[in-house]
Coordinates of C-alpha atoms and ligand atoms in Angstrom, one line a residue:
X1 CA 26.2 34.5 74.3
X2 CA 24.7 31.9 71.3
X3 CA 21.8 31.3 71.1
X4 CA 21.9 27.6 70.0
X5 CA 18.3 27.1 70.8
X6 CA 17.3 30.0 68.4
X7 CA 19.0 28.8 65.9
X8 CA 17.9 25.7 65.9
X9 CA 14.3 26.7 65.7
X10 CA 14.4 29.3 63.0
X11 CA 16.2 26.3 60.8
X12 CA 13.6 23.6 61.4
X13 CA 10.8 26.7 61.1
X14 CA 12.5 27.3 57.4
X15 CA 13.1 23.4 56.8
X16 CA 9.4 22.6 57.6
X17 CA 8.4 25.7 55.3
X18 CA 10.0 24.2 52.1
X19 CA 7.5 22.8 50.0
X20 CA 10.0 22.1 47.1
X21 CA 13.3 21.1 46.5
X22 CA 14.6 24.5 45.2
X23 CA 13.2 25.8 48.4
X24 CA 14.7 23.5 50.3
X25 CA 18.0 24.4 48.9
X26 CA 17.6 27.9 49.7
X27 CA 17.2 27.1 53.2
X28 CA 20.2 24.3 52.6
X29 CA 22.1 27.5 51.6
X30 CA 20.6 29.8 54.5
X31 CA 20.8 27.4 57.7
X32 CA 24.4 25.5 57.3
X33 CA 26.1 27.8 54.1
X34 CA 29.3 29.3 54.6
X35 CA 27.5 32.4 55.5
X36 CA 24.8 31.4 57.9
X37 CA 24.3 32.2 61.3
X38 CA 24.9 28.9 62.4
X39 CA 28.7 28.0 60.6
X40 CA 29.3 31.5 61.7
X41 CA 28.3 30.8 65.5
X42 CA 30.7 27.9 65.3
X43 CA 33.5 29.7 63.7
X44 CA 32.7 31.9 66.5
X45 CA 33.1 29.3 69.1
X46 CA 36.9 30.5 69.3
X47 CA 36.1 34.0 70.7
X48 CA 34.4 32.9 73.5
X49 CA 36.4 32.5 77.3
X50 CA 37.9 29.0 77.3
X51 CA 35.7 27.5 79.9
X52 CA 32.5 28.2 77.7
X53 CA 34.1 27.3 74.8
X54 CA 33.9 23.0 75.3
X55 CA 30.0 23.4 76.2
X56 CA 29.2 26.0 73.2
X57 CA 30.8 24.1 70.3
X58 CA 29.7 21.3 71.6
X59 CA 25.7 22.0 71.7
X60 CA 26.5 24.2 68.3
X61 CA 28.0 21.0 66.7
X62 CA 24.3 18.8 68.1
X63 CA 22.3 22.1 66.9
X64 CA 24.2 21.4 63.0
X65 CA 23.7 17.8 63.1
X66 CA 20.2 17.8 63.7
X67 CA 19.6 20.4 61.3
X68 CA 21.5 18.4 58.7
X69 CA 19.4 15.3 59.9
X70 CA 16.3 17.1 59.2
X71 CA 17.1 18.7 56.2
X72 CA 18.1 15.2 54.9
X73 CA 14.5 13.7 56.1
X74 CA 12.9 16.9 54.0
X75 CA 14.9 16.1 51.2
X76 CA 13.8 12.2 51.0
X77 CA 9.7 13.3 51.6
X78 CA 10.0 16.0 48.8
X79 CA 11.8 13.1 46.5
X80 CA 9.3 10.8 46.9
X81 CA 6.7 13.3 46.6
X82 CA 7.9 14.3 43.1
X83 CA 8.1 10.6 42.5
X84 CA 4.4 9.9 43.5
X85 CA 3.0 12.7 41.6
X86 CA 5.2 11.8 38.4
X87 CA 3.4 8.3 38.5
X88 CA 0.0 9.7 38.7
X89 CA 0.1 12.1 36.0
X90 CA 2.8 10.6 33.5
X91 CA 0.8 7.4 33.7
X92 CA 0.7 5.9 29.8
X93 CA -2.7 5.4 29.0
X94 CA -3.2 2.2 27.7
X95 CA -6.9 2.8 26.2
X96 CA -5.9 5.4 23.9
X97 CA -6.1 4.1 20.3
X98 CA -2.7 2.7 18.5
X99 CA -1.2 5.0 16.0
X100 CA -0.5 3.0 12.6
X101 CA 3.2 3.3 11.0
X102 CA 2.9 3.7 7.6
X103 CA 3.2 1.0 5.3
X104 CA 3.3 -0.3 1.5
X105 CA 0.5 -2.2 -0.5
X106 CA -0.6 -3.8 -3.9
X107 CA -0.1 -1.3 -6.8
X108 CA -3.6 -0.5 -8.0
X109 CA -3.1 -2.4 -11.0
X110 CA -2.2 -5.7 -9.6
X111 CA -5.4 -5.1 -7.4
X112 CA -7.4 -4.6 -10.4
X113 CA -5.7 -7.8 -12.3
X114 CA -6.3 -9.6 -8.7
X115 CA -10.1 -8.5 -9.0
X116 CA -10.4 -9.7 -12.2
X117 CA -8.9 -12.8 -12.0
X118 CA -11.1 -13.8 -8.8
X119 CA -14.1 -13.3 -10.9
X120 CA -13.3 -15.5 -13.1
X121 CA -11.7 -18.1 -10.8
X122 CA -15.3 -18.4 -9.3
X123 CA -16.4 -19.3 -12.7
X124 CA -14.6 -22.2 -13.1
X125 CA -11.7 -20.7 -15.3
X126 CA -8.2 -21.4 -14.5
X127 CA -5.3 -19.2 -14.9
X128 CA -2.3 -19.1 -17.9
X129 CA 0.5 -17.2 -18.1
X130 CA 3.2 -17.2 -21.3
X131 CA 6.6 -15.7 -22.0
X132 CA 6.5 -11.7 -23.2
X133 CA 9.5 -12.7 -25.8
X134 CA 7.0 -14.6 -28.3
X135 CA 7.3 -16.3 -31.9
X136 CA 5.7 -14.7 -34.7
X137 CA 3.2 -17.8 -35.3
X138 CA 2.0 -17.9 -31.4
X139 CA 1.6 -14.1 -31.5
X140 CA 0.3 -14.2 -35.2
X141 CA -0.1 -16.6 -37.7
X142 CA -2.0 -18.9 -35.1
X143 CA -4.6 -16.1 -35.0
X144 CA -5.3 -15.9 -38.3
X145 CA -3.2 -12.2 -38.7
X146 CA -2.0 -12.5 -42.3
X147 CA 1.4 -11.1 -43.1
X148 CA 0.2 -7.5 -44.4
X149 CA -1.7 -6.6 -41.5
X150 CA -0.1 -3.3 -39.8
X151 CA 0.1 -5.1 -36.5
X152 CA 2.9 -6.6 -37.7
X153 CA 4.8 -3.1 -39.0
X154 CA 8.0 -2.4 -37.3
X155 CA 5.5 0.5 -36.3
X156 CA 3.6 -0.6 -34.4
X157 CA 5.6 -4.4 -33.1
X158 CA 8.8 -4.3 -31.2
X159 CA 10.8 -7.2 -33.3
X160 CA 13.3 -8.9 -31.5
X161 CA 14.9 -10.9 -34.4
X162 CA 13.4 -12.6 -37.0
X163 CA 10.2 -14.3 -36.5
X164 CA 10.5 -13.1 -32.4
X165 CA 9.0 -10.1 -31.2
X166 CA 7.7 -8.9 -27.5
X167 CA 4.2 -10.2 -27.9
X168 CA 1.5 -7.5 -28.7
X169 CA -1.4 -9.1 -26.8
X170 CA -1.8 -12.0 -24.4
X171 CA -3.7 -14.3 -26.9
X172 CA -0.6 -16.4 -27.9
X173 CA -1.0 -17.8 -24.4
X174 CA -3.8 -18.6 -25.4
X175 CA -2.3 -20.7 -28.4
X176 CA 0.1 -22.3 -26.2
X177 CA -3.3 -23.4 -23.9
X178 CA -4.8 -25.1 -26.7
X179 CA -1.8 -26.3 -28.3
X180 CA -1.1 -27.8 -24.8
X181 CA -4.5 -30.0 -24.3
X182 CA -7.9 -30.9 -25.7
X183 CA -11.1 -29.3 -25.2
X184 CA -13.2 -27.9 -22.7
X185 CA -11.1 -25.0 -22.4
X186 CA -11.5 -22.0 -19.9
X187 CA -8.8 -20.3 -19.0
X188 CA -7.9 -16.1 -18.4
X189 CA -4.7 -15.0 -19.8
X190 CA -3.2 -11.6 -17.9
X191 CA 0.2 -10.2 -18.5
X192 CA 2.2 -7.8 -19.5
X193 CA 2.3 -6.8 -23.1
X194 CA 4.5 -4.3 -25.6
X195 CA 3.1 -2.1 -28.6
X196 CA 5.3 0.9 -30.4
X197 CA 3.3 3.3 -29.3
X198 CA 4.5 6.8 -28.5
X199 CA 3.5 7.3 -24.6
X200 CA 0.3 9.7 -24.1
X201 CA -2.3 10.1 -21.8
X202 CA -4.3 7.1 -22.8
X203 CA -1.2 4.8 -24.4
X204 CA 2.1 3.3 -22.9
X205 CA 4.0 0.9 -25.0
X206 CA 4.1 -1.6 -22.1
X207 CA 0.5 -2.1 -20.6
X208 CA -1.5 -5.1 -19.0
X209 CA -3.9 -7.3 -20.2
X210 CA -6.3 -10.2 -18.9
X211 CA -7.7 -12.2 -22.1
X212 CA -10.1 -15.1 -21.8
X213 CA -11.1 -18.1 -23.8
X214 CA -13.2 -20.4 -23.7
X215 CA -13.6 -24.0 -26.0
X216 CA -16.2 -26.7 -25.3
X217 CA -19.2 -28.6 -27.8
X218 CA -22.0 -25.9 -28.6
X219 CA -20.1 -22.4 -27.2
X220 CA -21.9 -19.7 -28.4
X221 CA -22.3 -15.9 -28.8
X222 CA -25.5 -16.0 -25.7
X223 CA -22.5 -17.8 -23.8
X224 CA -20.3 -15.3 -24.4
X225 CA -22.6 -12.6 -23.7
X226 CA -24.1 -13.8 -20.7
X227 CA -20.2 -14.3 -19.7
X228 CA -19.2 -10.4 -20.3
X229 CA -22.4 -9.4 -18.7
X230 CA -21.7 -11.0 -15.1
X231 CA -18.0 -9.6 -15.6
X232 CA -18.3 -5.9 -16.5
X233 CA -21.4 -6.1 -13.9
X234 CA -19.4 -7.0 -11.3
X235 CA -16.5 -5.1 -11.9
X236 CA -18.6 -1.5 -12.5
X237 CA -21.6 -2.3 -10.7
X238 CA -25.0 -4.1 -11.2
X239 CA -26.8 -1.0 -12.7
X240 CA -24.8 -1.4 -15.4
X241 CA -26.4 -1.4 -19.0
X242 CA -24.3 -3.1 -21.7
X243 CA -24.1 -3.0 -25.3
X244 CA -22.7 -5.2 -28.0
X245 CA -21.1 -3.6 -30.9
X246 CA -19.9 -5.1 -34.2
X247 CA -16.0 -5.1 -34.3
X248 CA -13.5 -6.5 -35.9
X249 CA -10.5 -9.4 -34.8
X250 CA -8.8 -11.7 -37.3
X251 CA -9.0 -14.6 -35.1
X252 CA -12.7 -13.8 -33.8
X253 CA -16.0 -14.3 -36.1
X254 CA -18.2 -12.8 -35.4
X255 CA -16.5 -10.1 -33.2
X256 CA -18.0 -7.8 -30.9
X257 CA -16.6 -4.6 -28.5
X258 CA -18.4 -4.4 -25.4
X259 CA -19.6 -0.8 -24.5
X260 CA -20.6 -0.2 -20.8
X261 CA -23.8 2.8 -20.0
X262 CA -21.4 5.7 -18.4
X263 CA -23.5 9.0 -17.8
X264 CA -25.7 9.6 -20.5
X265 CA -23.3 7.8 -23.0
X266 CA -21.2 4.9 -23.2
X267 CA -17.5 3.3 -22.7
X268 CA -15.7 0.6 -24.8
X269 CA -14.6 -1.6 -22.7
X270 CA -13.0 -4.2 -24.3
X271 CA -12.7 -6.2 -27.3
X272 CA -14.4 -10.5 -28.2
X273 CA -16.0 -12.3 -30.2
X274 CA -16.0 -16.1 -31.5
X275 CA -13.3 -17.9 -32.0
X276 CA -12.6 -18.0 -36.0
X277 CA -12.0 -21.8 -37.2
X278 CA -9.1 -21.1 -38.5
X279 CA -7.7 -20.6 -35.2
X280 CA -9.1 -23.7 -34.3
X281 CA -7.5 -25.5 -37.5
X282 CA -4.1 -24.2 -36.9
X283 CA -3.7 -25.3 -33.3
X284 CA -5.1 -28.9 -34.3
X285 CA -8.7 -28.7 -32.7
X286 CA -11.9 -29.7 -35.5
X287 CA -14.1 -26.4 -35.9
X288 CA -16.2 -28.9 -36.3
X289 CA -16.7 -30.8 -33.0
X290 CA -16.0 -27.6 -30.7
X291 CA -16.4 -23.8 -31.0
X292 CA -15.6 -21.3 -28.4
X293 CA -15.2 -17.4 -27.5
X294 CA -12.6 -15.2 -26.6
X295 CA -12.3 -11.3 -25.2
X296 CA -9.7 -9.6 -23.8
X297 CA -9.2 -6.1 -22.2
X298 CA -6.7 -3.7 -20.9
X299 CA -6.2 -4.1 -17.1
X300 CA -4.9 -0.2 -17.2
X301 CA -8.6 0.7 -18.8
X302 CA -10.4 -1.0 -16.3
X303 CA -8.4 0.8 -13.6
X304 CA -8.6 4.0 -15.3
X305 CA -12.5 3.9 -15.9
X306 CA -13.3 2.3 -12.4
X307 CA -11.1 5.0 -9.8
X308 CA -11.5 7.9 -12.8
X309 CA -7.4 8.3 -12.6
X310 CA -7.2 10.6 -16.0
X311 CA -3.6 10.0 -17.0
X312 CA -2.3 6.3 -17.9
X313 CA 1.5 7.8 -17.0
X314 CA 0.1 8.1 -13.0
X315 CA 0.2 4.7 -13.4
X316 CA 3.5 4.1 -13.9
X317 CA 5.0 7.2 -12.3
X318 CA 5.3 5.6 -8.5
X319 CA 4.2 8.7 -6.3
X320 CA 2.7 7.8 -3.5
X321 CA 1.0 10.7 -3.0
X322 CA -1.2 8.7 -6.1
X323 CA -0.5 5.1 -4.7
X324 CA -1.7 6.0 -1.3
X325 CA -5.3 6.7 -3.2
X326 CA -5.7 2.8 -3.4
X327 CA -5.1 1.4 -0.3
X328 CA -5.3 -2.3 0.5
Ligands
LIG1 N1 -6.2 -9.7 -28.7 C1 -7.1 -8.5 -28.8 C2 -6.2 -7.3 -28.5 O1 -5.1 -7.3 -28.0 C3 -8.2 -8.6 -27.7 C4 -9.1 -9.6 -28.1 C5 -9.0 -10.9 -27.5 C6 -10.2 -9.4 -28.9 C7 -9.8 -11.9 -27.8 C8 -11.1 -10.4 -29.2 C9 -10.9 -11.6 -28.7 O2 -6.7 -6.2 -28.8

C-alpha cells in the first residue's frame, strides 16, 4: 500500500521548513527528485494489482501536483523576501556627502600674476602687454641703457638678429605705452621675459615679471613709496615693515630696491625708482611738464617668498604632487 497522505505531509512539513532558497532546493531535490519517495511511489504505481493501479497513480499524480504547487508558492514568498530585504539595506543614502573627482587649476604663478594684477586694477591702473621678440631701442636705448652696458652682452641677451633680441625685462612695454598716448599714465606691465642665465635654484632664463609705471604733473618719490607700501602690504601681509634702499637703474633717478622685514632680517623684493628724463625725452614726453615712477618685480620671487617653495625649477617642473600645494 502508498501512503499518499504521508507523503504529502512530510513534503509540505519540509516545504514550510525552508527558510531560504537553497533550502528550498534541497527539499526541491528531496520531495519530487528522481530519487524521492514520491517519483518512486509513482514509478511504483506499475507493481501494484491492476484494479488499484487507476486510483493510486491517480491520487499520487494530485499528491505531486500539489506539492509542485506549493513549492512554487515557497519559491515566489522567499523571492520577494530577498527582494524586500535587498531594498532596505542596499538603499543609497542620499545624505552622505559627494566625493569630489579630481580636477585641474591655475598654476601658482598665474595666481600670483592674477593677485598682483587685481591690486593694482583697484588702483586705477590698467593693464599692457607687448611682444617677447623686442627691438633693441624699445628694450634699450629708450631706457637710457647705453651700448657698453653688459645687459646688452651676448652673455647675458638672447639676440635674435641684429637690433632684435627676446626682451630682458617688461619695461619696453612700457615704451610702447608712452609712445602710444599722452600723459596721466598708469599702467602694470606682466609677461614673460628671457635672460642667458644658466638655470639654478634661484635663476631660469625664462621667468615672469609685472612692471609698473606711472606718469602724471608732480609724481613723486612719497607717491611712489606710498604706492609699493600698499602693494608689498597686501601681497605679504599688513605687519609688514619696509625699507627703501639706494639702487641703481639706467632709466630710473633716483632708484630704490624695496626690502620687506622677514624674521629678524630683510628680503629684496623688487627693484624702482623715478623715471629718468631721458626716458621721458626719448619717447617724446617734456621732463619738464610731467615726471613719473616705475618698479618692477619677478612674479617667480613673489611666489617663491610668499608659499616658501625653495627651488625656482619646481616651478617649471609640472608635478602635481607640487601643483596640488596651490589649489584654486
Ligand atoms: N626693469 C628692471 C629689471 O628688469 C626692473 C625695474 C623696473 C627697475 C622699473 C626699476 C624700475 O630688473
Amino acid at each position: 500500500m502508498i501512503d499518499s497522505d504521508a507523503l504529502l505531509a512530510d513534503a509540505l512539513e519540509l516545504i514550510a521548513a525552508a527558510s531560504d532558497r537553497e533550502a528550498l532546493e534541497a527539499v526541491r531535490i528531496a520531495s519530487v527528485g528522481r530519487h524521492a519517495p514520491l517519483p518512486l511511489a509513482l514509478r511504483a504505481v506499475g507493481e501494484l494489482p491492476p484494479e488499484q493501479r487507476g486510483e493510486a497513480g491517480k491520487r499520487l499524480n494530485e499528491v505531486r501536483q500539489a506539492v509542485e504547487a506549493r513549492l512554487a508558492e515557497r519559491q515566489a514568498e522567499l523571492e520577494s523576501e530577498a527582494l524586500a530585504s535587498t531594498l532596505a539595506n542596499d538603499r543609497s543614502d542620499v545624505t552622505l556627502p559627494g566625493r569630489a573627482l579630481p580636477h585641474g587649476g591655475l598654476h601658482v604663478l598665474t595666481q600670483t600674476r592674477r593677485e598682483i594684477e587685481q591690486i593694482f586694477l583697484e588702483l586705477g591702473y590698467a593693464i599692457a602687454e607687448g611682444p617677447e621678440v623686442e627691438t633693441e631701442f624699445n628694450n634699450f636705448t629708450a631706457l637710457n641703457i647705453p651700448d657698453d652696458h653688459p645687459a646688452k652682452a651676448d652673455s647675458d641677451t638672447l639676440w635674435i638678429s641684429d637690433g632684435v633680441l627676446l626682451r630682458t625685462h617688461t619695461s619696453p612695454v612700457q615704451v610702447r605705452v608712452m609712445q602710444s598716448q599722452q600723459p596721466p599714465v598708469a599702467v602694470i606691465c606682466p609677461g614673460r621675459v628671457y635672460r642667458r642665465d644658466t638655470q639654478d635654484a634661484t635663476h631660469s632664463p625664462i621667468f615672469h615679471q609685472v612692471e609698473g609705471l606711472v606718469i602724471d604733473e608732480g609724481v613723486t618719490l612719497a607717491h611712489l613709496k606710498g604706492t609699493l607700501e600698499h602693494v608689498t602690504k597686501r601681497l605679504f601681509g599688513q605687519e609688514r615693515k619696509l625699507r627703501l634702499r639706494s639702487g641703481f637703474f639706467p632709466f630710473t633717478e633716483p632708484s630704490v630696491e624695496l626690502d620687506v622685514s622677514w624674521g629678524d632680517g630683510w628680503m629684496e623684493v623688487l627693484g624702482a625708482g623715478m623715471v629718468d628724463p631721458n626716458v621721458l625725452e626719448h619717447v617724446g614726453y617734456d621732463p619738464e611738464q610731467v615726471t613719473g615712477f616705475a618698479f618692477g618685480m619677478g612674479i617667480e620671487r613673489i611666489a617663491m617668498l610668499r608659499h616658501g617653495i625653495p627651488d625656482i625649477r619646481m616651478l617649471y617642473d609640472n608635478d602635481v604632487r607640487f601643483l596640488a600645494q596651490f589649489p584654486a
